[in-house]
XYZ file of C-alpha atoms in Angstrom:
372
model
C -10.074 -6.000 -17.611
C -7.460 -5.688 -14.688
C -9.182 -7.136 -11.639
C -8.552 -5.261 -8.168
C -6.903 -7.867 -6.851
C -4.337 -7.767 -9.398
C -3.705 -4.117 -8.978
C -3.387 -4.972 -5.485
C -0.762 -7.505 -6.312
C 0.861 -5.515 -9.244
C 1.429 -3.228 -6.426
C 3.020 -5.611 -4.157
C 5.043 -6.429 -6.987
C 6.358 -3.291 -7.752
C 7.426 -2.672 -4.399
C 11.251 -2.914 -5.151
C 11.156 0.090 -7.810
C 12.801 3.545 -7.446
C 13.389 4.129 -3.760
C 12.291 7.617 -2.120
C 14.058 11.162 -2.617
C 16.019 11.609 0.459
C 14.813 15.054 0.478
C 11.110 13.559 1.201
C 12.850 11.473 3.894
C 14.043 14.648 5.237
C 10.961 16.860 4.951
C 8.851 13.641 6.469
C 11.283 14.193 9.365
C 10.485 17.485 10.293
C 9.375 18.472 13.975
C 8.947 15.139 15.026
C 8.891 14.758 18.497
C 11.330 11.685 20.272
C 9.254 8.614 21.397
C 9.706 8.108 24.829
C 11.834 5.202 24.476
C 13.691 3.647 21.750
C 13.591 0.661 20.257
C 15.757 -1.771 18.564
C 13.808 -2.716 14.988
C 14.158 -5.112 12.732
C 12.902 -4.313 9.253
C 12.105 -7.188 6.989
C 12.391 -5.134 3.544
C 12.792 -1.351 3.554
C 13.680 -0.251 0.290
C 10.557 0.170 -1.496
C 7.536 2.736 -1.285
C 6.257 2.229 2.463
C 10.083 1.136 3.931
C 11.971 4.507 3.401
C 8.486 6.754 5.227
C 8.500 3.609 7.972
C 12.392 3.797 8.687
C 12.000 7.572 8.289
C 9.484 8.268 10.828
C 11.243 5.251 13.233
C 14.872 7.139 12.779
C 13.416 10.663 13.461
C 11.275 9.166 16.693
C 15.391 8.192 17.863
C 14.940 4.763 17.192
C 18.088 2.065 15.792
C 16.905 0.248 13.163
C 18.699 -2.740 11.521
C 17.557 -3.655 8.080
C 17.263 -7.435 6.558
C 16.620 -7.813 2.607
C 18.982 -9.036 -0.456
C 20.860 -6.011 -0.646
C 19.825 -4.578 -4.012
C 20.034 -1.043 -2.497
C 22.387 -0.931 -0.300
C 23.834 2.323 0.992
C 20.298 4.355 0.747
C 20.605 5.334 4.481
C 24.076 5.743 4.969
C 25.518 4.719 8.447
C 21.965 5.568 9.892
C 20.724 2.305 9.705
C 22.547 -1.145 10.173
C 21.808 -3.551 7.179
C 21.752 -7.604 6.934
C 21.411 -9.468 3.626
C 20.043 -12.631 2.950
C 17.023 -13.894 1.363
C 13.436 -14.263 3.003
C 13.434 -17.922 0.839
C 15.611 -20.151 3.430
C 16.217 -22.202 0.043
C 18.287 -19.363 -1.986
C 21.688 -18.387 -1.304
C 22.221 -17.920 2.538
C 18.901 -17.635 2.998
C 18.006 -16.168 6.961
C 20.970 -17.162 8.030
C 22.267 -13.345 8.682
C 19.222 -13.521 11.695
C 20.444 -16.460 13.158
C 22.086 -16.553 16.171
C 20.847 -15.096 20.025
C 20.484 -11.471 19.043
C 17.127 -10.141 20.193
C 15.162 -6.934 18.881
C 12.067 -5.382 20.256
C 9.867 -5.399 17.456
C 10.228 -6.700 13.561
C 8.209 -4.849 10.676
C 7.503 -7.485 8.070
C 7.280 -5.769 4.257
C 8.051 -8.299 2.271
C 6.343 -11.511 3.111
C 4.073 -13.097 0.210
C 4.352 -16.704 0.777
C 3.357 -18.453 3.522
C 6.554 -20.728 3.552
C 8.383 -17.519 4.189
C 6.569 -15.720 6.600
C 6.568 -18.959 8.966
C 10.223 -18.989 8.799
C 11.135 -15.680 9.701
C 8.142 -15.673 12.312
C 9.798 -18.752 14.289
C 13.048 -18.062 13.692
C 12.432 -14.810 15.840
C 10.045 -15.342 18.057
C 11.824 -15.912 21.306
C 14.095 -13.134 19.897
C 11.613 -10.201 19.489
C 8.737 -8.423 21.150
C 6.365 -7.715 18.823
C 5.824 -8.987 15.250
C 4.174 -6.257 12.883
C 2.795 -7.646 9.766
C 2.070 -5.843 6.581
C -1.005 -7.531 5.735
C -3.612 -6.294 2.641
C -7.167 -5.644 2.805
C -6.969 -8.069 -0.198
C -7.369 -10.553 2.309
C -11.443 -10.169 2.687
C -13.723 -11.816 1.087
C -15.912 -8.775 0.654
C -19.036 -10.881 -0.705
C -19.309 -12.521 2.411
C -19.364 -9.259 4.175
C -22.640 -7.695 5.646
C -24.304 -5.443 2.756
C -25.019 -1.773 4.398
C -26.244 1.099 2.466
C -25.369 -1.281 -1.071
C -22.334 -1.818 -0.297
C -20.759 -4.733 1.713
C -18.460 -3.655 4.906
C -15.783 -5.510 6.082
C -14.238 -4.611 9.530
C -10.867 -6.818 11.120
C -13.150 -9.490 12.086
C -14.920 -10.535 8.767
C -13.923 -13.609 6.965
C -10.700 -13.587 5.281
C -9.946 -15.846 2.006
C -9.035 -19.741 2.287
C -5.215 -20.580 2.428
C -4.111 -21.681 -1.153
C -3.159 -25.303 -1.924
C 0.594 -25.710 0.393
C 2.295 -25.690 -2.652
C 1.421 -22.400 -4.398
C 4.087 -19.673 -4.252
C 3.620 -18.021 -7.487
C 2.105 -14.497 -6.354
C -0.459 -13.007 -8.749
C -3.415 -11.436 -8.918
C -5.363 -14.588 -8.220
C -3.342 -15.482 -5.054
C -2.261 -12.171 -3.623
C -5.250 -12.221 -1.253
C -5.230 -15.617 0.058
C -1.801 -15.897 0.533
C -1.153 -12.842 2.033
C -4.543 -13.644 4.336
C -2.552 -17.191 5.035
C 0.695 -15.187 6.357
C -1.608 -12.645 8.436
C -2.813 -16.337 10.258
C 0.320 -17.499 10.687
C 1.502 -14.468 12.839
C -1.341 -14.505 14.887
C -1.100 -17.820 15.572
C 2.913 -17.779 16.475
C 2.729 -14.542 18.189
C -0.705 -14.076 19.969
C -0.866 -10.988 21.892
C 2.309 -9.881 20.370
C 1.176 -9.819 17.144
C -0.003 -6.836 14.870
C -1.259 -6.943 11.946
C -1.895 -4.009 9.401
C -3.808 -4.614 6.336
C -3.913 -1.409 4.315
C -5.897 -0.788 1.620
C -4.060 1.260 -2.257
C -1.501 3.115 -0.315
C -0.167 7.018 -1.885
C 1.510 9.257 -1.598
C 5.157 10.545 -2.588
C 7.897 7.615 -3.754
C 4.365 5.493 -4.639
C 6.241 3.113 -7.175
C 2.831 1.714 -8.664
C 1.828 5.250 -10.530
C -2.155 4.472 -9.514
C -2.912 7.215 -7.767
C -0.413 9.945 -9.156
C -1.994 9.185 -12.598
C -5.559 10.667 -11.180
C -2.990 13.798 -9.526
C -1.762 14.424 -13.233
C -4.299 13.256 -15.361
C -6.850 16.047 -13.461
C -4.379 18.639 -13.645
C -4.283 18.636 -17.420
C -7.946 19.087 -17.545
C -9.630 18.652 -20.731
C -12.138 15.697 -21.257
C -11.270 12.873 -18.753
C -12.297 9.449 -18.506
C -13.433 8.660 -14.905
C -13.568 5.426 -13.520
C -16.997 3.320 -14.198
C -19.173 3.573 -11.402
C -19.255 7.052 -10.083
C -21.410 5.962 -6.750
C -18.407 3.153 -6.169
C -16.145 3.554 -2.898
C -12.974 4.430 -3.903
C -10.585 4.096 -0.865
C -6.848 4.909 0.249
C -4.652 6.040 2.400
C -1.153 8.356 2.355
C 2.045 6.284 2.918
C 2.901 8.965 5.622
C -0.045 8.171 7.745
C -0.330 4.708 7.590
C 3.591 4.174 8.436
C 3.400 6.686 11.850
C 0.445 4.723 12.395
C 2.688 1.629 12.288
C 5.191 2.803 14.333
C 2.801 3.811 17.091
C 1.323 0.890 17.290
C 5.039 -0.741 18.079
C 5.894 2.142 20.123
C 2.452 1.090 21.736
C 2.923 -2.007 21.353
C -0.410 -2.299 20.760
C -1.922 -5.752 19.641
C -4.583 -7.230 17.096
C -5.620 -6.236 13.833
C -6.306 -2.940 12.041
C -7.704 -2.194 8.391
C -4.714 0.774 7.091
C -7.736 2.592 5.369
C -8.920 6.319 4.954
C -10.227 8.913 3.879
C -12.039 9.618 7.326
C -15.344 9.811 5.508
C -16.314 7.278 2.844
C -16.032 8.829 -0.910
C -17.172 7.784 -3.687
C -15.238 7.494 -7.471
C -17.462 10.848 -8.178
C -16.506 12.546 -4.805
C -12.830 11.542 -5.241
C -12.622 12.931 -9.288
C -14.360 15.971 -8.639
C -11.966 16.792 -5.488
C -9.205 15.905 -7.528
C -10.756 18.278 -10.411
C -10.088 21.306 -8.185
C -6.752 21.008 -8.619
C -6.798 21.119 -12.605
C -5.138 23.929 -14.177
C -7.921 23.967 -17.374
C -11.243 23.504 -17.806
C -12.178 19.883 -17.065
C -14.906 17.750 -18.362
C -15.770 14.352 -16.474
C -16.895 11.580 -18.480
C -18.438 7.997 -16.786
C -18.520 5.345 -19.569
C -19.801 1.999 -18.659
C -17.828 -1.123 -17.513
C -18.571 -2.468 -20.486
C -16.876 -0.090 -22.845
C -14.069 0.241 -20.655
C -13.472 -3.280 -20.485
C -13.772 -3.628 -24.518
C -11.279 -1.060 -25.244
C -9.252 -1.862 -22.537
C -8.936 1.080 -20.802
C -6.936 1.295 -17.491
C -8.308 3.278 -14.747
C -5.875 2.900 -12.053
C -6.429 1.680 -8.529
C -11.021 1.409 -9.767
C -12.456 -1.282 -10.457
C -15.946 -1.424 -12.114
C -16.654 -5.079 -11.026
C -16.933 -7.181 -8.352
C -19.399 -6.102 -4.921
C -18.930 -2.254 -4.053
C -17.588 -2.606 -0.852
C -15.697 -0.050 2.171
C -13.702 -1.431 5.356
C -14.455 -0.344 8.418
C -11.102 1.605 9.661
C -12.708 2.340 13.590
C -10.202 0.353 15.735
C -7.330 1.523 13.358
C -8.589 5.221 14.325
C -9.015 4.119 18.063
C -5.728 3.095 18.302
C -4.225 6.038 17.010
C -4.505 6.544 12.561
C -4.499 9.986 12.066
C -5.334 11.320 8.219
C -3.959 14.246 6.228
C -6.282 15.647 4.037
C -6.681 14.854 0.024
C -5.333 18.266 -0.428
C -2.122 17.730 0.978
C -1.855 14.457 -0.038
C -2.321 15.233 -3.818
C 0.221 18.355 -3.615
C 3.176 16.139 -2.022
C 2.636 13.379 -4.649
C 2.703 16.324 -8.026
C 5.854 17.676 -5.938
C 7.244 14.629 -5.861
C 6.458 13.126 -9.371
C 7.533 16.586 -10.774
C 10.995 16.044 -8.986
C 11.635 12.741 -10.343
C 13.669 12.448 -14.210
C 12.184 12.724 -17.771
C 12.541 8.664 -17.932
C 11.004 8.234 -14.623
C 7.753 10.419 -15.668
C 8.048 8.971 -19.317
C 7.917 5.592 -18.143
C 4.723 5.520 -16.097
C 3.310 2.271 -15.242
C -0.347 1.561 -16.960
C -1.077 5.051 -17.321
C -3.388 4.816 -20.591
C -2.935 6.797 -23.456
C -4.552 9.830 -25.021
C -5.407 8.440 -28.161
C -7.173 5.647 -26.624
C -8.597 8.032 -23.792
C -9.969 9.852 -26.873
C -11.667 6.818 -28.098
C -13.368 5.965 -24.826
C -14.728 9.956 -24.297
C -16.169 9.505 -28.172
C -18.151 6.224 -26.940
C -19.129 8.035 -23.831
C -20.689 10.064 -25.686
C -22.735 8.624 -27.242
C-alpha cells in the first residue's frame, strides 16, 4: 500500500509534467489589482503545477520575474518573463553558474529544491544578493506522532517537531526521504536567512494544471456516479488546498515580506474523508453509492485511493498563522468545477493516461468485498 509520504513525494516528482493552459494563466489573471510596488523575482523552477499560478499571479500584480531551471520548457511565457538555465546540482553541466555574478533581486521563490546539498548552494550563493528567500517546504516535514493528540487526532502547527536530517550523503528522493530532506532544506533557509526567510509548507495541493491526477480522480470518479470506492477511514482528515490560493498567498507574503513559517493548508474547517466524498458526490451526474472497505482489503487488492491514506496517526495542521498573515480559501465548489474544466480541456492521451487512477474492474472487485 502507497504510503502518504510517497504520494507526497510522487507528487514532488511529477512536478515537471504538462505545464498549465495559458488560457488558465489568463483567466487566473483576471481583475487583479497592481501591488503597490514591484519587485524583481527570482524563480527557482516555474514550469510545473504551482510555477505557472505563482508567476501568473506575480506578472498580473506588475511584477518582473526572471526564471532559473534547465530549460526543458522554454518559451512558455513568451518575452514576459526573463529565463536563466543551469542546473540546481552545482556538479552537472554549468551548474548555478547563470546566478553568479553581482546581480541582486528582491525576493527568490524556491520550487525545486529536494536535496539539501542544493538548497545550501543556491541559498548562499544569493544571500547578499536578495531580500527575501521563500521556500517551498511540505507538511511532509512533521513528524505527526510526536504531535499533541486533540479530539483523536494529532495536530501539528509551524512549531512542532520536524523529521531528523538524513545521513549527508542521501540524495535519492523517495517516499522514505521526501520528508526529512525537504524538513533539512526548510532548516537550512532559516538558518542562512533569519528574518528574511519564509517558509511555506503546503499540504496535497489542487487545482487546475495539478500534474499528479490525486485529486481530479475524486472530481471525475464522483461525477460518474455509480458504486464508488471511498477511501478507508471515513472519520480520517483529509486535507488540501487550491494551487490558486496557496500561490497569492505566496506572493503576499513576499509582497509583505512577511517572515517565519506557515502550514499551506485548507479547507477553513477540518473535513473528514466522509465530509469530503459526500461534497464531492453533489456534483455527480448519476445516482451514487459510497462504499468504505477496510484498510485491509484495500491494501490486499491494491487499490489506489489517491491523495488517503488509511494508515499511519490521523492527524490535521494547524493553518492559523498562515490565515493571519493573509491565506484566503475558495470554496470546494469552485475548486472542483475549475479542475473538471480544466481536465476536460486537456487531449484524449492526456485524460487516457492518468496517473494511478485505479481501474473499474478492480474497483468492482473491492465494492463486491465491501459488501460483504
Amino acid at each position: 500500500m502507497t504510503t502518504r509520504r510517497t504520494f507526497l513525494a510522487g507528487g514532488a516528482a511529477l512536478f515537471g509534467g504538462a505545464a498549465l493552459a495559458p488560457s488558465l494563466l489568463a483567466r487566473s489573471s483576471q481583475d487583479v489589482e497592481p501591488a503597490a510596488k514591484a519587485l524583481d523575482v527570482l524563480v527557482l523552477g516555474g514550469t510545473g503545477f504551482i510555477g505557472p499560478h505563482q508567476i501568473g499571479r506575480l506578472l498580473a500584480r506588475g511584477h518582473r520575474v526572471t526564471m532559473f531551471n534547465r530549460g526543458r520548457r522554454s518559451g512558455m511565457y513568451g518575452d514576459r518573463v526573463e529565463e536563466l538555465q543551469g542546473d540546481r546540482d552545482a556538479n552537472v553541466g554549468e551548474g548555478l553558474k547563470a546566478l553568479h555574478g553581482g546581480r541582486r533581486w528582491d525576493a527568490v521563490i524556491d520550487n525545486s529544491g529536494y536535496v539539501p546539498r542544493h538548497i545550501r548552494d543556491s541559498a548562499e550563493l544569493l544571500a547578499e544578493r536578495c531580500g527575501r528567500y521563500l521556500y517551498t517546504s511540505t507538511v511532509a516535514v512533521y513528524d505527526y506522532e510526536r504531535a499533541p493528540l486533540v479530539d483523536g487526532a494529532h495536530v501539528a502547527g509551524r512549531d512542532s517537531a520536524l523529521y531528523a536530517a538524513p545521513e549527508p550523503a542521501t540524495e535519492q528522493v523517495d517516499g522514505e526521504t521526501y520528508g526529512p530532506l525537504k524538513a533539512e532544506g526548510d532548516r537550512i533557509v532559516r538558518e542562512i536567512y533569519g528574518d528574511r526567510a519564509t517558509c511555506v509548507r503546503p499540504t496535497y495541493i489542487v487545482g487546475p494544471g495539478d500534474t499528479t491526477d490525486r485529486f481530479t480522480y475524486w472530481v471525475e470518479r464522483l461525477r460518474r456516479g455509480g458504486d464508488v470506492v471511498c477511501p478507508a477511514g471515513p472519520d480520517r482528515f483529509l486535507e488540501w488546498i487550491d494551487v490558486r490560493d496557496l500561490c497569492n498567498f505566496m506572493v503576499k507574503l513576499i509582497e509583505d515580506g512577511t517572515p517565519g513559517a506557515f502550514n499551506g493548508v485548507g479547507p477553513a474547517t477540518p473535513m473528514t474523508n466522509e465530509e469530503v466524498m459526500l461534497g464531492l458526490r453533489a456534483f455527480a451526474s448519476a445516482p451514487t453509492r459510497l462504499h468504505w472497505p477496510t484498510p485491509e482489503v484495500l491494501e490486499e487488492l491494491r487499490f489506489n485511493t489517491p491523495m488517503c491514506d488509511p494508515f499511519g496517526p490521523n492527524h490535521r495542521t494547524d493553518a492559523g498563522p498562515a490565515v493571519a498573515a493573509g491565506l484566503e480559501y475558495r470554496s470546494l465548489a469552485d475548486t472542483v468545477r475549475d479542475t473538471h474544466e480544466w481536465w476536460t480541456e486537456q487531449s484524449e492521451e492526456r485524460r487516457g493516461r492518468a496517473r494511478g487512477w485505479p481501474s473499474e474492474e478492480l474497483e468492482a472487485k473491492v465494492v463486491e468485498r465491501a459488501r460483504g
